[in-house]
mmCIF file of C-alpha atoms in Angstrom:
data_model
loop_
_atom_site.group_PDB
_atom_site.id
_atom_site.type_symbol
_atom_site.label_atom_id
_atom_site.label_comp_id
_atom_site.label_asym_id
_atom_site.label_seq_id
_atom_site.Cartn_x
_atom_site.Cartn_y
_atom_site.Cartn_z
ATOM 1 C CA UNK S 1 29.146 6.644 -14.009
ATOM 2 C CA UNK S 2 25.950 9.543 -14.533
ATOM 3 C CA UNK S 3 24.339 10.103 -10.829
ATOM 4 C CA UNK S 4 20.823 11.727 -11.397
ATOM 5 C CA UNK S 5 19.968 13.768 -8.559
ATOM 6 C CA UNK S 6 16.404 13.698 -7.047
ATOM 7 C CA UNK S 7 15.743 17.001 -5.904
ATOM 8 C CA UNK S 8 12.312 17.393 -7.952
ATOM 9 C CA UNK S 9 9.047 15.570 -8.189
ATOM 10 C CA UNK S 10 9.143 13.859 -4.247
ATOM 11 C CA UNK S 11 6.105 12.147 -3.389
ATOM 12 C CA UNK S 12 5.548 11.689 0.290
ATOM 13 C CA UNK S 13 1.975 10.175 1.334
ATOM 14 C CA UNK S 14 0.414 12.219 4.568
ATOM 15 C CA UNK S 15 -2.461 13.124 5.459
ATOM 16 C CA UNK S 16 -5.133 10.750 3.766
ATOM 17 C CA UNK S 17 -8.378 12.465 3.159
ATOM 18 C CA UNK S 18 -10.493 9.661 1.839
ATOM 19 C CA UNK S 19 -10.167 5.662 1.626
ATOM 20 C CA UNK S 20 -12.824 3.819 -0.186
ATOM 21 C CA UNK S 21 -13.799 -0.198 -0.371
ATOM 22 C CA UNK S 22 -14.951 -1.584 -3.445
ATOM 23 C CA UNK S 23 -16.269 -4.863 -2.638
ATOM 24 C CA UNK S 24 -15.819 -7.734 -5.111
ATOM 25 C CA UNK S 25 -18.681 -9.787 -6.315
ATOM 26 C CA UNK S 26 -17.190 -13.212 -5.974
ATOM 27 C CA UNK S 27 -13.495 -14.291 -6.483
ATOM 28 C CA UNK S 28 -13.117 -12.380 -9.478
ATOM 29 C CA UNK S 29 -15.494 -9.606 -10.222
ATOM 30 C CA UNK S 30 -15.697 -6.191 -8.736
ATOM 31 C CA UNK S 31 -19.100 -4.875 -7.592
ATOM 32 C CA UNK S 32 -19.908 -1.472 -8.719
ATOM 33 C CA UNK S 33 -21.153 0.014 -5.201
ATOM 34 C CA UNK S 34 -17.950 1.970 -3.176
ATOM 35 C CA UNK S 35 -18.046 2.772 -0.277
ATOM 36 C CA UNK S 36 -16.120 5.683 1.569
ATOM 37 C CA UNK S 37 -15.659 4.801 5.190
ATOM 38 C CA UNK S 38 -15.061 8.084 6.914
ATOM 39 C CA UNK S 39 -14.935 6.789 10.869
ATOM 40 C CA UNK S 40 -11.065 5.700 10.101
ATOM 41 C CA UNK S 41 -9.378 5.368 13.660
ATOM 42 C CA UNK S 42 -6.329 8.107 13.558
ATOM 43 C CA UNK S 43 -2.783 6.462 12.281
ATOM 44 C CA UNK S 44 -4.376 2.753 12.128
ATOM 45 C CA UNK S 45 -4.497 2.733 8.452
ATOM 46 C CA UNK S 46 -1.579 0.839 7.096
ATOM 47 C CA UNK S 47 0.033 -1.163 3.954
ATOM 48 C CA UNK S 48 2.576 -3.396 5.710
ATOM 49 C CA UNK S 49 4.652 -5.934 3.569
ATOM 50 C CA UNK S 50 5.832 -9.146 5.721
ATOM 51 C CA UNK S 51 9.484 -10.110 6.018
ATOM 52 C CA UNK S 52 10.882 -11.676 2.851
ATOM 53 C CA UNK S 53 11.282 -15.401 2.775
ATOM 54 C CA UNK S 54 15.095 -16.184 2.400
ATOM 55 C CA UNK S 55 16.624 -19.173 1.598
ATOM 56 C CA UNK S 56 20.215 -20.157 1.125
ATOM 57 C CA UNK S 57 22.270 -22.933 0.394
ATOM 58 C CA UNK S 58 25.507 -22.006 2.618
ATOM 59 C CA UNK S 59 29.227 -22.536 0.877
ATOM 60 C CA UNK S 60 31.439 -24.741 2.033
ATOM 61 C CA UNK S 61 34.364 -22.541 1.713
ATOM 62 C CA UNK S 62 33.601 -19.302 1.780
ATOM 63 C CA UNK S 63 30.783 -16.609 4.075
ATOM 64 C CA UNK S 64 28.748 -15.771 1.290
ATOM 65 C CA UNK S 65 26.033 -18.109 -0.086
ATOM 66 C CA UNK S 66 26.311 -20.717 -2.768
ATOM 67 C CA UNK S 67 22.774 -20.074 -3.624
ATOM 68 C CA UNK S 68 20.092 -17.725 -2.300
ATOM 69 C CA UNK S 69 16.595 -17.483 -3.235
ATOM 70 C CA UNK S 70 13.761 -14.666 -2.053
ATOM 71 C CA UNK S 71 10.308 -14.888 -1.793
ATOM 72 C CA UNK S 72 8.640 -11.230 -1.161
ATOM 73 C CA UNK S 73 6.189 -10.863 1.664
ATOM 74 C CA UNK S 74 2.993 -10.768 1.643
ATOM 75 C CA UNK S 75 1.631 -7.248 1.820
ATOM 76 C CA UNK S 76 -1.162 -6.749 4.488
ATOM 77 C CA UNK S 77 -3.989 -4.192 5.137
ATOM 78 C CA UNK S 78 -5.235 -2.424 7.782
ATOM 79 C CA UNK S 79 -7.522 -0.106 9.376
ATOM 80 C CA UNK S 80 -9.747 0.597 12.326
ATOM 81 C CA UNK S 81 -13.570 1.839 12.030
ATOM 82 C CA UNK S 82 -15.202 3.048 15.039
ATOM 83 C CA UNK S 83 -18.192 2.671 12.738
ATOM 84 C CA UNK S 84 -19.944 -0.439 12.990
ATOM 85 C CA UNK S 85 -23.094 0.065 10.899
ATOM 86 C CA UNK S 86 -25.134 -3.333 9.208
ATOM 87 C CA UNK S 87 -23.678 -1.828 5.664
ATOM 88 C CA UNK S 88 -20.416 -1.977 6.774
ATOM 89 C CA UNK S 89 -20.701 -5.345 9.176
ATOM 90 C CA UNK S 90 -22.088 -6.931 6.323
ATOM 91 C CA UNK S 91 -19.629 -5.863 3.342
ATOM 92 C CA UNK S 92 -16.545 -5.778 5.555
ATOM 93 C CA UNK S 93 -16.688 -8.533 8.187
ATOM 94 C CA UNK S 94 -19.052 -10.714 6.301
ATOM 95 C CA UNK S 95 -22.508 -10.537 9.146
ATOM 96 C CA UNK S 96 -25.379 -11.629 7.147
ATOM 97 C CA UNK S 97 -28.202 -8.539 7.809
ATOM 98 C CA UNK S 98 -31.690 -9.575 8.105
ATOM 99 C CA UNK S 99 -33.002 -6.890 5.784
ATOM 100 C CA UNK S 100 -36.780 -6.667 7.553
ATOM 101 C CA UNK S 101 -35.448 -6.693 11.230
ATOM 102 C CA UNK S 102 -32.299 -4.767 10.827
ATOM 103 C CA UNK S 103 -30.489 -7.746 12.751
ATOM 104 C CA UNK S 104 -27.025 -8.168 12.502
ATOM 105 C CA UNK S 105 -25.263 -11.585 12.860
ATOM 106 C CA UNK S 106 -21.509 -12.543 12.736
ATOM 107 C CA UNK S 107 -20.709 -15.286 10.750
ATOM 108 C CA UNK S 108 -20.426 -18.888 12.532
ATOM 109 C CA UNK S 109 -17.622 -19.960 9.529
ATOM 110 C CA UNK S 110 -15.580 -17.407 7.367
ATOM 111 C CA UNK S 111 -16.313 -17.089 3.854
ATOM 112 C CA UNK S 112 -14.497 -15.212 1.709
ATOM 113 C CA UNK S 113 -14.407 -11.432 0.838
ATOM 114 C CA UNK S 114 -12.772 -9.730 -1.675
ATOM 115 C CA UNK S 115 -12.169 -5.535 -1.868
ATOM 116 C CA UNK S 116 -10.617 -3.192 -3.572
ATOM 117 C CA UNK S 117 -9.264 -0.892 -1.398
ATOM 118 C CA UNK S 118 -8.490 3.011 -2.620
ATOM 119 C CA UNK S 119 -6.793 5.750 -0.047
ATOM 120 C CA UNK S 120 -7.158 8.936 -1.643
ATOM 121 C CA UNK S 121 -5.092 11.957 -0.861
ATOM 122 C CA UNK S 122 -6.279 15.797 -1.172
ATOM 123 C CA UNK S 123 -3.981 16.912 -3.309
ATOM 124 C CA UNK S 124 -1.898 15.494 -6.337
ATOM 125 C CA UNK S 125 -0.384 12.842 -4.541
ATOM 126 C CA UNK S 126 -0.788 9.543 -6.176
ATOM 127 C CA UNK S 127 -3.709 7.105 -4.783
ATOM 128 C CA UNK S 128 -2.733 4.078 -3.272
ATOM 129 C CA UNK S 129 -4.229 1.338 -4.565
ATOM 130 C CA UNK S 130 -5.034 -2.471 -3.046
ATOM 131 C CA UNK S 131 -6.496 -3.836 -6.728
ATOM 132 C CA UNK S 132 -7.385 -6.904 -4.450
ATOM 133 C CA UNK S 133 -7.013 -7.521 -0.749
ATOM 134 C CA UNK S 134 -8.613 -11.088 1.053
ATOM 135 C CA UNK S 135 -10.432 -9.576 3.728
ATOM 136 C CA UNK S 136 -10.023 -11.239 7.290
ATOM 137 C CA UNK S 137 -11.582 -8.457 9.842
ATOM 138 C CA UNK S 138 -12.878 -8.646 13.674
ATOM 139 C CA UNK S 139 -15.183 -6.501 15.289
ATOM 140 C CA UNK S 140 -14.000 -5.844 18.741
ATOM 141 C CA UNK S 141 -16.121 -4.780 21.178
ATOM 142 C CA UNK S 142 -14.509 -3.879 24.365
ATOM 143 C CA UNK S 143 -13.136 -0.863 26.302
ATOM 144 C CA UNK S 144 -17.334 0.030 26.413
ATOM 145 C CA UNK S 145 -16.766 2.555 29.443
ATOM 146 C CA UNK S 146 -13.871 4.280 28.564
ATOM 147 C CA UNK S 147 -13.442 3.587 24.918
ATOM 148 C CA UNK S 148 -15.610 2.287 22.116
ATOM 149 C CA UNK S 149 -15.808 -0.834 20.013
ATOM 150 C CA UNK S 150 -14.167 -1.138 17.098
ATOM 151 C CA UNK S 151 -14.357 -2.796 13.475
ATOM 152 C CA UNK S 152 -10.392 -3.989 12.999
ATOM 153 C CA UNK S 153 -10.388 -4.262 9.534
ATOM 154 C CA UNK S 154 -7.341 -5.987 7.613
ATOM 155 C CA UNK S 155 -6.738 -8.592 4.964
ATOM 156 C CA UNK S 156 -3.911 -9.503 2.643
ATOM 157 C CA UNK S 157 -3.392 -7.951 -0.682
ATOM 158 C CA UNK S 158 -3.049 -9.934 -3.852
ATOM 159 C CA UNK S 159 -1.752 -9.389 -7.223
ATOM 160 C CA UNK S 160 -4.476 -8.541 -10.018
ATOM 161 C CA UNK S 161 -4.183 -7.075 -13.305
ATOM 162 C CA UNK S 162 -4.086 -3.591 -13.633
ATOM 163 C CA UNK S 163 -4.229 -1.367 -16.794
ATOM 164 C CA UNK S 164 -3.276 2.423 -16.892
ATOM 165 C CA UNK S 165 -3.080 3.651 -19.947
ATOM 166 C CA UNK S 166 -1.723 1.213 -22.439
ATOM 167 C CA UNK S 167 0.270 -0.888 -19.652
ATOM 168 C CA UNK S 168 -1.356 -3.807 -17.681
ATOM 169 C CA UNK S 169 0.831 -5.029 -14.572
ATOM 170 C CA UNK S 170 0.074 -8.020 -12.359
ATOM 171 C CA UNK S 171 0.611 -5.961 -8.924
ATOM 172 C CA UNK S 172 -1.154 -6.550 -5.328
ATOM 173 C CA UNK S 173 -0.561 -2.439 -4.722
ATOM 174 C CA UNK S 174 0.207 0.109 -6.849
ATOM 175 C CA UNK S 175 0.145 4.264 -7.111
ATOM 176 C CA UNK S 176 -2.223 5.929 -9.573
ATOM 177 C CA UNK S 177 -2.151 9.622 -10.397
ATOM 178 C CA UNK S 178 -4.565 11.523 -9.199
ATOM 179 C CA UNK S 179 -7.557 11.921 -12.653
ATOM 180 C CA UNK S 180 -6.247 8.729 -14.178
ATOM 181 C CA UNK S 181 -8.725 6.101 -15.125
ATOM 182 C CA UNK S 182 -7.378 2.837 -14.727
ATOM 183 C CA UNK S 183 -9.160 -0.787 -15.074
ATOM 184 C CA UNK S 184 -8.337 -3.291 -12.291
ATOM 185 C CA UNK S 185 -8.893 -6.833 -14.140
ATOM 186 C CA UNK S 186 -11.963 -6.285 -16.533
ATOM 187 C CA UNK S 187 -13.493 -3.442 -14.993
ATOM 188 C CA UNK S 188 -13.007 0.372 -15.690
ATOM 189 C CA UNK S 189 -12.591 2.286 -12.437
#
């Protein structure tokens, strides 16, 4: 048996410098405005898979399973903006901004948003990337004397095509090098 021992080439993602939202469009176009939300609450930004989904058909005779099948979680987002400017009300949480008044108004029904969602390192770590994440966030405003309100933003990530190089995946997060352009279903990014 050949062991390969890892002692070169770790990658260990700390200290985030940068996460950017790229808003879709509709269901299946990306927009071409980022935006670079810099008013990230400390440690609240997070990739968290669920639990897998496990089932088994038990044997009569014996511990182990006659039959086991496993469904992976599903991956979700989150993050927490102390920021809660129209732009980001509007693109994030889905308000509808009255653009003469500078009114802000949460939705009565939720309607869908789409994002891509980019956390960027400062050095040559690889960029996590969200290709497409189903935003479902809530603006919290509470704590108003000793804290501050805040924009909980989260949603679930889903699988989209994804091309670096000459390879296309169907992935709902991956890890780009840092200067690689990649194209997340038809669009160059």
């Amino acid at each position: 048996m050949a062991v390969t021992t890892l002692n070169s080439g770790k990658v260990v993602f700390s200290k985030a410098t940068q996460i950017l939202f790229t808003p879709y469009t509709d269901v299946d176009t990306i927009g071409s405005t980022s935006y670079d939300l810099v008013d990230i609450l400390a440690d609240s930004l997070s990739f968290t898979p669920d639990d897998n989904t496990i089932n088994s058909k038990d044997a009569e005779f014996r511990d182990e399973p006659l039959f086991e099948n496993i469904m992976l979680g599903k991956i979700q987002f989150a993050a927490t903006s102390t920021d809660m400017q129209n732009t980001i009300m509007k693109e994030l949480f889905g308000w509808d901004v009255d653009a003469t008044s500078s009114a802000a108004f949460a939705p009565n029904a939720y309607r869908e948003l789409w994002c891509k969602i980019e956390v960027v390192f400062g050095d040559s770590t690889p960029r996590v990337v969200a290709p497409k994440v189903k935003i479902n966030s809530k603006a919290v405003i509470s704590t108003l004397k000793t804290g501050s309100a805040e924009g909980q933003i989260a949603g679930t990530c889903y699988a989209q095509d994804v091309k670096v190089g000459t390879v296309t995946k169907n992935s709902p997060l991956c890890f780009i090098p840092v200067g690689t352009t990649y194209m997340v279903g038809s669009e160059i990014v």
